[in-house]
XYZ file of C-alpha atoms in Angstrom:
143
model
C 0.000 0.000 0.000
C 1.341 3.426 -0.969
C 1.691 6.145 1.667
C -1.054 8.290 0.118
C -3.445 5.313 0.251
C -2.777 4.993 3.988
C -3.891 8.620 4.322
C -7.163 7.931 2.512
C -6.390 8.945 -1.083
C -8.118 6.330 -3.229
C -8.306 5.621 -6.953
C -12.004 6.546 -7.020
C -11.328 10.052 -5.672
C -10.120 13.222 -7.328
C -6.686 14.583 -6.504
C -4.076 16.983 -7.680
C -0.360 16.603 -7.247
C 1.940 19.506 -6.380
C 5.680 19.240 -6.829
C 8.354 21.039 -4.812
C 11.396 21.036 -7.106
C 14.603 21.834 -5.225
C 17.695 22.732 -7.236
C 21.133 21.821 -5.879
C 24.684 22.268 -7.129
C 24.997 18.476 -7.066
C 22.885 15.532 -5.942
C 25.922 13.850 -4.389
C 26.091 13.863 -0.599
C 29.254 15.971 -0.374
C 30.182 19.093 1.606
C 29.993 21.197 -1.588
C 26.299 20.368 -2.080
C 24.333 23.600 -1.846
C 20.683 24.469 -2.306
C 20.568 26.927 -5.213
C 16.822 27.531 -5.417
C 13.425 26.198 -6.433
C 11.611 25.702 -9.720
C 8.316 27.536 -9.862
C 6.021 28.227 -12.789
C 4.128 31.352 -13.742
C 1.273 31.904 -16.183
C 2.156 35.274 -17.728
C -1.059 35.453 -19.781
C -3.211 35.620 -16.641
C -4.524 39.000 -15.536
C -2.683 38.724 -12.197
C 0.142 36.187 -12.729
C 1.566 34.515 -9.636
C 4.328 32.011 -9.102
C 3.219 28.526 -8.079
C 4.578 25.031 -7.743
C 4.139 22.815 -10.790
C 1.180 20.486 -10.486
C -2.219 19.485 -11.719
C -5.085 17.032 -11.580
C -4.980 13.319 -12.299
C -5.749 11.702 -15.616
C -7.615 8.410 -15.892
C -5.639 5.469 -14.543
C -2.933 7.541 -12.821
C -1.906 7.391 -9.196
C -0.713 10.605 -7.461
C 2.966 9.845 -8.128
C 2.351 9.319 -11.846
C 0.416 12.596 -11.908
C 3.388 14.363 -10.290
C 5.847 12.975 -12.849
C 3.587 13.879 -15.802
C 2.869 17.391 -14.525
C 6.554 18.062 -13.819
C 7.431 17.146 -17.390
C 4.458 18.969 -18.886
C 5.012 22.243 -17.034
C 8.816 22.362 -16.879
C 10.169 20.022 -19.539
C 12.122 18.136 -16.854
C 11.997 14.420 -17.699
C 12.725 12.862 -14.309
C 12.722 9.246 -13.196
C 9.719 8.298 -11.084
C 12.101 7.011 -8.372
C 13.455 10.556 -7.868
C 10.141 11.753 -6.393
C 9.445 11.599 -2.664
C 5.919 11.653 -1.286
C 5.575 14.300 1.448
C 1.920 14.601 2.505
C -1.721 14.891 1.406
C -4.404 17.365 2.407
C -8.160 17.418 1.722
C -8.866 20.853 0.258
C -11.819 22.921 -0.890
C -10.556 25.391 -3.483
C -12.442 28.497 -4.575
C -13.829 26.507 -7.484
C -15.717 24.462 -4.895
C -14.501 21.061 -6.111
C -13.188 19.242 -3.028
C -10.215 16.984 -3.666
C -6.992 15.637 -2.254
C -3.815 17.617 -2.841
C -0.724 15.402 -2.739
C 2.691 17.020 -2.256
C 5.844 15.483 -3.699
C 9.448 16.708 -3.572
C 12.142 16.094 -6.149
C 15.760 17.259 -6.253
C 17.531 18.260 -9.466
C 20.900 19.760 -10.320
C 21.548 23.191 -11.799
C 22.493 21.439 -15.040
C 19.130 19.678 -15.183
C 17.298 22.923 -14.366
C 18.996 24.668 -17.312
C 17.150 22.198 -19.567
C 13.711 23.473 -18.538
C 11.256 24.616 -21.190
C 7.535 25.139 -21.691
C 7.224 23.439 -25.073
C 5.329 20.324 -23.963
C 1.895 19.643 -25.506
C 0.265 19.476 -22.058
C 1.627 22.864 -21.058
C -1.243 25.300 -20.518
C 0.827 28.490 -20.701
C 3.035 27.977 -17.636
C 6.633 29.152 -17.860
C 9.140 27.478 -15.524
C 11.711 29.577 -13.719
C 14.562 28.840 -11.338
C 14.042 31.105 -8.322
C 17.145 31.569 -6.140
C 16.868 30.840 -2.436
C 17.272 34.540 -1.610
C 14.637 35.608 -4.128
C 12.274 32.872 -2.904
C 12.394 34.126 0.670
C 12.103 37.777 -0.457
C 8.880 36.896 -2.304
C 7.410 34.988 0.626
C 7.708 37.893 3.102
């Protein structure tokens, strides 16, 4: 049984997956490893564009992890192995749209080199543009 199933997320329910993409100098466990920033996406065509984590709703037959992998690729162009993703937590949410669903959070680490390969040219991309946000800039924006 997957961790999200233990928390009540079932195949017959709706969910979205959100992905926290952390960018490091290296993925090796060495003293030089440093957190560089985070990958966020923005929809510049929106009236009031805001940065957000990549993510989206499930497609038929997917589990939350598969949704996370597909959405990461679709919104950022990062083709990452499913084993690189770590499940963090799930929350039952009621968004403004009024459609209650589970929101499953995953984390994945990438290198600066991988992050330089980001693009928004995937067919599933709905206008999101990925951007590497430095740690300093991230915390400036969150204040």
